[in-house]
Amino acid sequence: MVGIAKPNLGLEEKEAVSKVIDSGIIACGSVVKDFENAFAGFIGASSGIATTSGTTALEVAIRAAKLGKGDKILTTPFSFIASTNSIIYTGATPVFADIDEESFNISPEQIELKMQKEPDIKALLIVHLFGNPCNMDKIMPLVKKYNLILIEDCAQSHGTSWNGKKAGSFGDVSAFSFYPTKNMTTGEGGAVLSSNPDFAQRARMLINHGMQVRYYHDIVGYNYRMTNIAAAIGLCQLNKLPAMNENRIKNARYYNEKINNPLIKLPKHNEGHVYHQYTIQIENGKRDAFTKYLEEHKIGYGVFYPLSIPEQKCYENMKFEIKYPVTDSVKNKVVSIPVHPLLTQPELDEVVNVINKFKA
Ligand SMILES: *Cc1c(COP(=O)(O)O)cnc(C)c1O
């Protein structure tokens, strides 16, 4: 079986966790502080606030930017549900713009159309999906033109860059996830990054019951604090991240070179892509036959995502517009295949051979 994801944890992490346990300070302490500083420094933001998950990081990011009830936030219909759920938790209203066919990311042209139709939209929440950067040369001028607050969902884009600048350093505020299947992990965990001191301070308060001074609660917050145990793992993972991403890119390039089945459309290599997923497209109607074939040949895969966000059952009562032609076409064709950094050469070759032999 070639698995779709495999966390890369070893002796380094075990020793770091042991050290925290021996220290007796296992909840939020100096190791979390070190991890926050190291991670924010790596991405290129002034402040980092570690949280319990990518989902809580997103919620805090939105609230740190003072968005909530009555505010419309424009986002992508093609992502993990947390991108939109986090908007809903804050009381804000999600609005969607369709994606670009090539990158699977929110389309700058569709953002512009939506802004012309609904100029009261206050913020833009982008997702660098599968580790592929959004086109920031097109998005930043729109952010400026329409005076939008920019939030980046970087749950799949640790180390992704656009023109050498890292995802998570463009927005007013950004959110990362350290779930085990992501490019780096802390077990569960997340981080909010911001270079806006006001937003960073608010995020810091929100994750810790609205406190700055102990037992003086200025705003209603949460307990979304990361533990020292998780942060210790995070520091090790951050050290390994550049090499792990290089392996992902190398694996993706190998597939691009070797997979040559005419039924399959490969992702175009994009500078700055870190291949959280390597996502191919199988012509409409043959996707389910293909995934069944992968199962028979013991190749792990994922369908990210089979439904658009606005059409999910949980949003039935929200009366979202549910027609997004590009998303609706792509969601029926996508399959993500193993690209994780621990794949061996025989495994890569097995994936290539199996896929090249697929017949409709
Ligand atoms: C994983 C993910 C999240 C949520 O992160 P969790 O740590 O699982 O809460 C949010 N957005 C996207 C795009 C994700 O892939």
mmCIF file of C-alpha atoms and ligand atoms in Angstrom:
data_model
loop_
_atom_site.group_PDB
_atom_site.id
_atom_site.type_symbol
_atom_site.label_atom_id
_atom_site.label_comp_id
_atom_site.label_asym_id
_atom_site.label_seq_id
_atom_site.Cartn_x
_atom_site.Cartn_y
_atom_site.Cartn_z
ATOM 1 C CA MET A 1 0.000 0.000 0.000
ATOM 2 C CA VAL A 2 1.371 3.444 -0.956
ATOM 3 C CA GLY A 3 -0.232 5.881 1.493
ATOM 4 C CA ILE A 4 -1.525 9.356 0.588
ATOM 5 C CA ALA A 5 0.138 10.952 3.656
ATOM 6 C CA LYS A 6 2.709 9.992 6.252
ATOM 7 C CA PRO A 7 3.909 12.209 9.102
ATOM 8 C CA ASN A 8 7.690 12.378 9.261
ATOM 9 C CA LEU A 9 8.392 12.056 12.990
ATOM 10 C CA GLY A 10 11.527 10.537 14.469
ATOM 11 C CA LEU A 11 14.118 10.542 17.204
ATOM 12 C CA GLU A 12 14.467 14.324 17.130
ATOM 13 C CA GLU A 13 10.792 14.832 17.989
ATOM 14 C CA LYS A 14 10.835 12.073 20.625
ATOM 15 C CA GLU A 15 13.779 13.684 22.383
ATOM 16 C CA ALA A 16 12.226 17.159 22.219
ATOM 17 C CA VAL A 17 8.960 15.865 23.721
ATOM 18 C CA SER A 18 10.892 13.994 26.452
ATOM 19 C CA LYS A 19 12.698 17.186 27.337
ATOM 20 C CA VAL A 20 9.400 19.043 27.744
ATOM 21 C CA ILE A 21 7.970 16.272 29.909
ATOM 22 C CA ASP A 22 11.079 16.267 32.079
ATOM 23 C CA SER A 23 10.849 20.049 32.453
ATOM 24 C CA GLY A 24 7.453 19.685 34.134
ATOM 25 C CA ILE A 25 6.033 22.565 32.081
ATOM 26 C CA ILE A 26 3.901 20.790 29.521
ATOM 27 C CA ALA A 27 1.171 23.385 28.795
ATOM 28 C CA CYS A 28 1.764 26.752 27.131
ATOM 29 C CA GLY A 29 5.198 28.144 28.041
ATOM 30 C CA SER A 30 8.561 29.129 26.663
ATOM 31 C CA VAL A 31 8.695 26.348 24.052
ATOM 32 C CA VAL A 32 5.496 27.727 22.500
ATOM 33 C CA LYS A 33 7.053 31.219 22.482
ATOM 34 C CA ASP A 34 10.165 29.845 20.730
ATOM 35 C CA PHE A 35 8.052 28.043 18.161
ATOM 36 C CA GLU A 36 5.916 31.133 17.491
ATOM 37 C CA ASN A 37 8.983 33.277 16.919
ATOM 38 C CA ALA A 38 10.718 30.703 14.748
ATOM 39 C CA PHE A 39 7.649 30.050 12.604
ATOM 40 C CA ALA A 40 6.751 33.734 12.142
ATOM 41 C CA GLY A 41 10.398 34.416 11.261
ATOM 42 C CA PHE A 42 10.431 31.611 8.698
ATOM 43 C CA ILE A 43 7.307 32.920 6.956
ATOM 44 C CA GLY A 44 8.268 36.578 7.258
ATOM 45 C CA ALA A 45 5.654 38.013 9.610
ATOM 46 C CA SER A 46 6.393 40.073 12.735
ATOM 47 C CA SER A 47 4.184 38.087 15.120
ATOM 48 C CA GLY A 48 3.068 34.504 15.540
ATOM 49 C CA ILE A 49 0.374 33.193 17.875
ATOM 50 C CA ALA A 50 0.192 29.407 18.212
ATOM 51 C CA THR A 51 -3.253 27.793 18.539
ATOM 52 C CA THR A 52 -4.912 24.409 18.919
ATOM 53 C CA SER A 53 -5.721 23.886 15.218
ATOM 54 C CA GLY A 54 -5.887 25.484 11.801
ATOM 55 C CA THR A 55 -9.597 25.960 12.295
ATOM 56 C CA THR A 56 -9.190 27.903 15.545
ATOM 57 C CA ALA A 57 -6.334 29.882 13.962
ATOM 58 C CA LEU A 58 -8.642 30.917 11.115
ATOM 59 C CA GLU A 59 -11.443 31.920 13.456
ATOM 60 C CA VAL A 60 -9.030 33.958 15.567
ATOM 61 C CA ALA A 61 -7.460 35.530 12.459
ATOM 62 C CA ILE A 62 -10.845 36.770 11.277
ATOM 63 C CA ARG A 63 -11.833 38.072 14.690
ATOM 64 C CA ALA A 64 -8.401 39.636 15.228
ATOM 65 C CA ALA A 65 -9.059 41.666 12.070
ATOM 66 C CA LYS A 66 -12.251 42.911 13.783
ATOM 67 C CA LEU A 67 -14.545 41.198 11.310
ATOM 68 C CA GLY A 68 -17.811 39.673 12.439
ATOM 69 C CA LYS A 69 -21.565 40.098 12.258
ATOM 70 C CA GLY A 70 -22.670 42.189 9.296
ATOM 71 C CA ASP A 71 -19.360 41.849 7.422
ATOM 72 C CA LYS A 72 -19.173 40.075 4.082
ATOM 73 C CA ILE A 73 -16.042 38.042 3.439
ATOM 74 C CA LEU A 74 -15.265 36.864 -0.085
ATOM 75 C CA THR A 75 -13.718 33.403 -0.341
ATOM 76 C CA THR A 76 -13.294 30.322 -2.522
ATOM 77 C CA PRO A 77 -15.981 27.653 -2.987
ATOM 78 C CA PHE A 78 -13.252 25.016 -3.483
ATOM 79 C CA SER A 79 -11.411 24.273 -0.232
ATOM 80 C CA PHE A 80 -11.683 22.360 3.006
ATOM 81 C CA ILE A 81 -14.876 23.331 4.862
ATOM 82 C CA ALA A 82 -12.907 25.081 7.663
ATOM 83 C CA SER A 83 -12.143 28.016 5.345
ATOM 84 C CA THR A 84 -15.847 28.915 5.348
ATOM 85 C CA ASN A 85 -16.842 27.517 8.757
ATOM 86 C CA SER A 86 -14.386 29.904 10.401
ATOM 87 C CA ILE A 87 -16.164 32.851 8.741
ATOM 88 C CA ILE A 88 -19.502 31.557 9.988
ATOM 89 C CA TYR A 89 -18.259 31.111 13.592
ATOM 90 C CA THR A 90 -17.475 34.846 13.746
ATOM 91 C CA GLY A 91 -20.958 35.831 12.581
ATOM 92 C CA ALA A 92 -19.613 37.226 9.298
ATOM 93 C CA THR A 93 -21.212 36.279 5.968
ATOM 94 C CA PRO A 94 -19.289 34.236 3.400
ATOM 95 C CA VAL A 95 -19.613 35.175 -0.277
ATOM 96 C CA PHE A 96 -17.991 33.067 -2.978
ATOM 97 C CA ALA A 97 -16.085 33.697 -6.207
ATOM 98 C CA ASP A 98 -15.279 30.822 -8.578
ATOM 99 C CA ILE A 99 -11.794 29.389 -9.034
ATOM 100 C CA ASP A 100 -9.225 29.433 -11.793
ATOM 101 C CA GLU A 101 -9.147 26.209 -13.812
ATOM 102 C CA GLU A 102 -5.348 25.891 -13.904
ATOM 103 C CA SER A 103 -4.459 26.599 -10.253
ATOM 104 C CA PHE A 104 -7.707 25.578 -8.443
ATOM 105 C CA ASN A 105 -7.330 28.862 -6.502
ATOM 106 C CA ILE A 106 -9.858 31.697 -6.326
ATOM 107 C CA SER A 107 -9.852 33.541 -9.660
ATOM 108 C CA PRO A 108 -8.702 37.194 -9.586
ATOM 109 C CA GLU A 109 -11.092 37.931 -12.474
ATOM 110 C CA GLN A 110 -14.000 36.479 -10.482
ATOM 111 C CA ILE A 111 -12.950 38.488 -7.409
ATOM 112 C CA GLU A 112 -13.158 41.663 -9.474
ATOM 113 C CA LEU A 113 -16.582 40.757 -10.883
ATOM 114 C CA LYS A 114 -17.883 40.026 -7.403
ATOM 115 C CA MET A 115 -16.507 43.285 -6.012
ATOM 116 C CA GLN A 116 -18.248 45.232 -8.759
ATOM 117 C CA LYS A 117 -21.529 43.533 -7.907
ATOM 118 C CA GLU A 118 -21.155 43.681 -4.114
ATOM 119 C CA PRO A 119 -18.911 46.632 -3.226
ATOM 120 C CA ASP A 120 -19.798 46.281 0.459
ATOM 121 C CA ILE A 121 -17.607 43.153 0.739
ATOM 122 C CA LYS A 122 -15.064 43.966 3.439
ATOM 123 C CA ALA A 123 -12.498 41.220 3.358
ATOM 124 C CA LEU A 124 -10.986 38.556 1.125
ATOM 125 C CA LEU A 125 -10.058 35.130 2.506
ATOM 126 C CA ILE A 126 -7.814 33.308 0.032
ATOM 127 C CA VAL A 127 -6.579 29.715 0.218
ATOM 128 C CA HIS A 128 -3.300 28.655 -1.407
ATOM 129 C CA LEU A 129 -4.853 25.299 -2.201
ATOM 130 C CA PHE A 130 -2.713 22.136 -2.378
ATOM 131 C CA GLY A 131 0.387 24.271 -1.658
ATOM 132 C CA ASN A 132 0.034 26.239 -4.903
ATOM 133 C CA PRO A 133 0.335 30.011 -4.452
ATOM 134 C CA CYS A 134 -2.530 32.281 -5.469
ATOM 135 C CA ASN A 135 -1.524 34.800 -8.126
ATOM 136 C CA MET A 136 -0.540 37.607 -5.758
ATOM 137 C CA ASP A 137 0.472 39.946 -8.622
ATOM 138 C CA LYS A 138 -3.197 40.024 -9.558
ATOM 139 C CA ILE A 139 -4.711 39.773 -6.071
ATOM 140 C CA MET A 140 -2.754 42.499 -4.233
ATOM 141 C CA PRO A 141 -3.854 45.303 -6.609
ATOM 142 C CA LEU A 142 -7.489 44.206 -6.111
ATOM 143 C CA VAL A 143 -7.028 44.228 -2.326
ATOM 144 C CA LYS A 144 -5.776 47.795 -2.654
ATOM 145 C CA LYS A 145 -8.367 48.937 -5.194
ATOM 146 C CA TYR A 146 -11.310 47.697 -3.125
ATOM 147 C CA ASN A 147 -9.743 48.422 0.261
ATOM 148 C CA LEU A 148 -10.119 44.807 1.398
ATOM 149 C CA ILE A 149 -8.745 43.170 4.507
ATOM 150 C CA LEU A 150 -6.731 40.193 3.271
ATOM 151 C CA ILE A 151 -6.784 36.924 5.215
ATOM 152 C CA GLU A 152 -4.682 33.994 4.008
ATOM 153 C CA ASP A 153 -5.649 30.400 4.770
ATOM 154 C CA CYS A 154 -2.208 28.784 4.641
ATOM 155 C CA ALA A 155 -3.254 25.420 6.079
ATOM 156 C CA GLN A 156 -1.862 23.732 2.933
ATOM 157 C CA SER A 157 0.959 26.137 2.134
ATOM 158 C CA HIS A 158 3.813 26.021 4.660
ATOM 159 C CA GLY A 159 6.721 27.408 2.676
ATOM 160 C CA THR A 160 4.726 28.177 -0.492
ATOM 161 C CA SER A 161 5.988 31.354 -2.128
ATOM 162 C CA TRP A 162 5.073 33.845 -4.838
ATOM 163 C CA ASN A 163 8.039 35.685 -6.399
ATOM 164 C CA GLY A 164 10.141 34.576 -3.438
ATOM 165 C CA LYS A 165 7.755 35.996 -0.821
ATOM 166 C CA LYS A 166 6.094 33.396 1.398
ATOM 167 C CA ALA A 167 2.391 32.682 1.614
ATOM 168 C CA GLY A 168 1.237 33.995 4.958
ATOM 169 C CA SER A 169 3.231 37.228 4.652
ATOM 170 C CA PHE A 170 0.933 38.962 2.135
ATOM 171 C CA GLY A 171 -2.218 39.278 4.195
ATOM 172 C CA ASP A 172 -3.180 41.498 7.091
ATOM 173 C CA VAL A 173 -3.419 38.232 8.956
ATOM 174 C CA SER A 174 -2.907 34.562 8.072
ATOM 175 C CA ALA A 175 -3.649 31.139 9.526
ATOM 176 C CA PHE A 176 -1.721 27.854 9.372
ATOM 177 C CA SER A 177 -2.610 24.300 10.399
ATOM 178 C CA PHE A 178 -0.228 21.694 11.817
ATOM 179 C CA TYR A 179 -2.505 18.684 11.433
ATOM 180 C CA PRO A 180 -0.539 15.440 10.783
ATOM 181 C CA THR A 181 -1.298 15.307 7.040
ATOM 182 C CA LYS A 182 -0.054 18.871 6.410
ATOM 183 C CA ASN A 183 3.456 19.739 5.222
ATOM 184 C CA MET A 184 4.524 19.984 8.879
ATOM 185 C CA THR A 185 2.758 18.889 12.055
ATOM 186 C CA THR A 186 2.441 19.377 15.794
ATOM 187 C CA GLY A 187 -0.185 16.602 16.215
ATOM 188 C CA GLU A 188 -3.038 19.067 16.203
ATOM 189 C CA GLY A 189 -2.169 22.725 16.127
ATOM 190 C CA GLY A 190 -2.245 25.985 14.245
ATOM 191 C CA ALA A 191 -0.810 29.485 14.124
ATOM 192 C CA VAL A 192 -2.027 32.998 13.406
ATOM 193 C CA LEU A 193 0.544 35.323 11.848
ATOM 194 C CA SER A 194 0.309 39.072 11.435
ATOM 195 C CA SER A 195 2.570 42.032 10.922
ATOM 196 C CA ASN A 196 -0.171 44.363 12.157
ATOM 197 C CA PRO A 197 0.600 44.880 15.892
ATOM 198 C CA ASP A 198 -3.042 45.634 16.682
ATOM 199 C CA PHE A 199 -4.289 42.411 15.035
ATOM 200 C CA ALA A 200 -1.479 40.370 16.610
ATOM 201 C CA GLN A 201 -2.306 41.672 20.069
ATOM 202 C CA ARG A 202 -6.000 40.900 19.584
ATOM 203 C CA ALA A 203 -5.197 37.378 18.382
ATOM 204 C CA ARG A 204 -2.954 36.877 21.406
ATOM 205 C CA MET A 205 -5.806 37.904 23.695
ATOM 206 C CA LEU A 206 -8.464 35.864 21.878
ATOM 207 C CA ILE A 207 -6.602 32.575 22.311
ATOM 208 C CA ASN A 208 -6.231 33.151 26.047
ATOM 209 C CA HIS A 209 -9.640 34.256 27.349
ATOM 210 C CA GLY A 210 -9.152 37.893 26.433
ATOM 211 C CA MET A 211 -6.413 38.406 29.014
ATOM 212 C CA GLN A 212 -3.384 40.643 28.912
ATOM 213 C CA VAL A 213 -3.077 40.882 32.670
ATOM 214 C CA ARG A 214 -3.833 37.633 34.470
ATOM 215 C CA TYR A 215 -7.522 37.355 35.458
ATOM 216 C CA TYR A 216 -8.399 40.700 33.879
ATOM 217 C CA HIS A 217 -10.513 39.771 30.846
ATOM 218 C CA ASP A 218 -10.902 42.653 28.400
ATOM 219 C CA ILE A 219 -12.701 40.710 25.668
ATOM 220 C CA VAL A 220 -14.516 37.381 25.560
ATOM 221 C CA GLY A 221 -11.900 34.941 24.331
ATOM 222 C CA TYR A 222 -11.237 31.227 24.191
ATOM 223 C CA ASN A 223 -8.716 28.704 25.368
ATOM 224 C CA TYR A 224 -7.018 27.960 22.055
ATOM 225 C CA ARG A 225 -3.491 27.730 23.485
ATOM 226 C CA MET A 226 -0.922 25.339 22.058
ATOM 227 C CA THR A 227 0.999 23.120 24.497
ATOM 228 C CA ASN A 228 4.771 23.037 24.970
ATOM 229 C CA ILE A 229 4.607 19.375 23.917
ATOM 230 C CA ALA A 230 3.103 20.287 20.547
ATOM 231 C CA ALA A 231 5.451 23.262 20.106
ATOM 232 C CA ALA A 232 8.488 21.057 20.740
ATOM 233 C CA ILE A 233 7.394 18.831 17.858
ATOM 234 C CA GLY A 234 6.736 21.948 15.778
ATOM 235 C CA LEU A 235 10.271 23.273 16.240
ATOM 236 C CA CYS A 236 11.728 19.975 14.968
ATOM 237 C CA GLN A 237 9.297 19.910 12.062
ATOM 238 C CA LEU A 238 10.091 23.496 11.091
ATOM 239 C CA ASN A 239 13.776 22.532 10.865
ATOM 240 C CA LYS A 240 12.886 19.709 8.502
ATOM 241 C CA LEU A 241 10.285 21.641 6.486
ATOM 242 C CA PRO A 242 12.546 22.974 3.703
ATOM 243 C CA ALA A 243 13.952 19.494 3.006
ATOM 244 C CA MET A 244 10.497 17.876 3.231
ATOM 245 C CA ASN A 245 9.101 20.439 0.766
ATOM 246 C CA GLU A 246 12.052 19.846 -1.582
ATOM 247 C CA ASN A 247 11.165 16.140 -1.586
ATOM 248 C CA ARG A 248 7.533 16.920 -2.398
ATOM 249 C CA ILE A 249 8.646 19.116 -5.304
ATOM 250 C CA LYS A 250 11.053 16.431 -6.512
ATOM 251 C CA ASN A 251 8.275 13.804 -6.377
ATOM 252 C CA ALA A 252 5.901 16.111 -8.254
ATOM 253 C CA ARG A 253 8.492 16.764 -10.970
ATOM 254 C CA TYR A 254 9.036 13.031 -11.311
ATOM 255 C CA TYR A 255 5.313 12.470 -11.863
ATOM 256 C CA ASN A 256 5.178 15.352 -14.350
ATOM 257 C CA GLU A 257 7.961 13.700 -16.286
ATOM 258 C CA LYS A 258 6.798 10.072 -16.090
ATOM 259 C CA ILE A 259 3.012 10.011 -16.057
ATOM 260 C CA ASN A 260 1.903 9.984 -19.658
ATOM 261 C CA ASN A 261 -1.614 8.574 -19.665
ATOM 262 C CA PRO A 262 -3.701 10.589 -22.159
ATOM 263 C CA LEU A 263 -6.775 10.233 -19.905
ATOM 264 C CA ILE A 264 -5.027 12.190 -17.197
ATOM 265 C CA LYS A 265 -4.307 15.891 -16.923
ATOM 266 C CA LEU A 266 -1.278 16.711 -14.783
ATOM 267 C CA PRO A 267 -0.839 19.883 -12.717
ATOM 268 C CA LYS A 268 1.280 22.544 -14.387
ATOM 269 C CA HIS A 269 4.430 23.114 -12.348
ATOM 270 C CA ASN A 270 4.303 26.517 -10.753
ATOM 271 C CA GLU A 271 7.270 28.236 -9.111
ATOM 272 C CA GLY A 272 6.741 28.377 -5.341
ATOM 273 C CA HIS A 273 4.346 25.376 -5.234
ATOM 274 C CA VAL A 274 5.119 23.018 -2.315
ATOM 275 C CA TYR A 275 2.721 20.212 -3.321
ATOM 276 C CA HIS A 276 0.733 19.693 -0.175
ATOM 277 C CA GLN A 277 -1.208 17.639 -2.700
ATOM 278 C CA TYR A 278 -0.350 16.534 -6.218
ATOM 279 C CA THR A 279 -3.717 16.730 -7.907
ATOM 280 C CA ILE A 280 -4.471 15.237 -11.298
ATOM 281 C CA GLN A 281 -7.695 15.396 -13.295
ATOM 282 C CA ILE A 282 -9.488 12.476 -14.897
ATOM 283 C CA GLU A 283 -11.888 13.309 -17.657
ATOM 284 C CA ASN A 284 -15.452 13.727 -16.583
ATOM 285 C CA GLY A 285 -17.236 10.500 -15.836
ATOM 286 C CA LYS A 286 -14.101 8.353 -15.460
ATOM 287 C CA ARG A 287 -12.956 9.605 -12.083
ATOM 288 C CA ASP A 288 -14.794 6.975 -10.054
ATOM 289 C CA ALA A 289 -13.506 4.162 -12.258
ATOM 290 C CA PHE A 290 -10.012 5.560 -11.733
ATOM 291 C CA THR A 291 -10.245 5.722 -7.923
ATOM 292 C CA LYS A 292 -11.637 2.184 -7.840
ATOM 293 C CA TYR A 293 -8.666 1.115 -9.977
ATOM 294 C CA LEU A 294 -6.248 2.819 -7.554
ATOM 295 C CA GLU A 295 -7.880 0.963 -4.664
ATOM 296 C CA GLU A 296 -7.470 -2.357 -6.471
ATOM 297 C CA HIS A 297 -3.797 -1.565 -6.974
ATOM 298 C CA LYS A 298 -3.277 -0.368 -3.396
ATOM 299 C CA ILE A 299 -2.401 3.201 -4.247
ATOM 300 C CA GLY A 300 -3.693 5.687 -1.675
ATOM 301 C CA TYR A 301 -5.555 8.723 -2.990
ATOM 302 C CA GLY A 302 -7.812 11.548 -1.900
ATOM 303 C CA VAL A 303 -10.681 13.346 -3.602
ATOM 304 C CA PHE A 304 -10.206 16.940 -2.489
ATOM 305 C CA TYR A 305 -13.000 17.971 -2.742
ATOM 306 C CA PRO A 306 -16.064 16.075 -4.027
ATOM 307 C CA LEU A 307 -18.477 18.958 -3.344
ATOM 308 C CA SER A 308 -18.166 22.727 -3.487
ATOM 309 C CA ILE A 309 -18.382 24.388 -0.076
ATOM 310 C CA PRO A 310 -21.626 26.318 -0.693
ATOM 311 C CA GLU A 311 -23.493 23.167 -1.719
ATOM 312 C CA GLN A 312 -22.602 21.265 1.471
ATOM 313 C CA LYS A 313 -25.604 20.000 3.395
ATOM 314 C CA CYS A 314 -24.601 21.901 6.541
ATOM 315 C CA TYR A 315 -25.257 25.174 4.684
ATOM 316 C CA GLU A 316 -28.626 24.162 3.279
ATOM 317 C CA ASN A 317 -30.428 26.898 5.174
ATOM 318 C CA MET A 318 -27.996 29.657 4.303
ATOM 319 C CA LYS A 319 -29.281 30.142 0.753
ATOM 320 C CA PHE A 320 -25.833 30.471 -0.794
ATOM 321 C CA GLU A 321 -25.479 30.792 -4.534
ATOM 322 C CA ILE A 322 -24.367 27.250 -5.414
ATOM 323 C CA LYS A 323 -23.439 27.482 -9.111
ATOM 324 C CA TYR A 324 -19.715 27.896 -9.776
ATOM 325 C CA PRO A 325 -19.010 26.460 -13.244
ATOM 326 C CA VAL A 326 -15.252 25.906 -12.877
ATOM 327 C CA THR A 327 -15.511 24.446 -9.373
ATOM 328 C CA ASP A 328 -18.452 22.293 -10.452
ATOM 329 C CA SER A 329 -16.440 20.871 -13.335
ATOM 330 C CA VAL A 330 -13.179 20.398 -11.398
ATOM 331 C CA LYS A 331 -14.759 18.709 -8.366
ATOM 332 C CA ASN A 332 -15.804 15.776 -10.575
ATOM 333 C CA LYS A 333 -12.341 15.273 -12.075
ATOM 334 C CA VAL A 334 -9.795 15.743 -9.280
ATOM 335 C CA VAL A 335 -7.801 12.997 -7.595
ATOM 336 C CA SER A 336 -4.788 13.628 -5.365
ATOM 337 C CA ILE A 337 -2.100 10.958 -5.409
ATOM 338 C CA PRO A 338 0.724 10.301 -2.898
ATOM 339 C CA VAL A 339 3.441 12.995 -3.054
ATOM 340 C CA HIS A 340 4.577 13.058 0.585
ATOM 341 C CA PRO A 341 8.290 13.366 1.382
ATOM 342 C CA LEU A 342 8.778 9.792 2.629
ATOM 343 C CA LEU A 343 7.866 8.125 -0.675
ATOM 344 C CA THR A 344 10.613 5.791 -1.876
ATOM 345 C CA GLN A 345 11.769 5.473 -5.492
ATOM 346 C CA PRO A 346 10.099 2.032 -5.863
ATOM 347 C CA GLU A 347 6.849 3.537 -4.529
ATOM 348 C CA LEU A 348 7.048 6.466 -6.955
ATOM 349 C CA ASP A 349 7.651 4.038 -9.827
ATOM 350 C CA GLU A 350 4.773 1.859 -8.705
ATOM 351 C CA VAL A 351 2.422 4.865 -8.706
ATOM 352 C CA VAL A 352 3.629 5.873 -12.186
ATOM 353 C CA ASN A 353 3.299 2.357 -13.597
ATOM 354 C CA VAL A 354 -0.148 1.759 -12.185
ATOM 355 C CA ILE A 355 -1.450 5.122 -13.413
ATOM 356 C CA ASN A 356 0.066 4.783 -16.876
ATOM 357 C CA LYS A 357 -1.706 1.442 -17.316
ATOM 358 C CA PHE A 358 -5.149 2.811 -16.465
ATOM 359 C CA LYS A 359 -7.628 2.377 -19.327
ATOM 360 C CA ALA A 360 -11.123 3.794 -19.379
HETATM 361 C C1 LIG B 1 -6.599 21.498 7.204
HETATM 362 C C2 LIG B 1 -7.225 22.756 6.741
HETATM 363 C C3 LIG B 1 -7.827 23.658 7.636
HETATM 364 C C4 LIG B 1 -8.091 23.318 9.077
HETATM 365 O O1 LIG B 1 -7.015 22.948 9.816
HETATM 366 P P1 LIG B 1 -7.229 21.979 11.095
HETATM 367 O O2 LIG B 1 -5.890 22.042 11.758
HETATM 368 O O3 LIG B 1 -7.580 20.638 10.586
HETATM 369 O O4 LIG B 1 -8.286 22.577 11.930
HETATM 370 C C5 LIG B 1 -8.282 24.858 7.154
HETATM 371 N N1 LIG B 1 -8.194 25.167 5.844
HETATM 372 C C6 LIG B 1 -7.651 24.324 4.956
HETATM 373 C C7 LIG B 1 -7.556 24.754 3.519
HETATM 374 C C8 LIG B 1 -7.165 23.088 5.363
HETATM 375 O O5 LIG B 1 -6.647 22.248 4.468
#
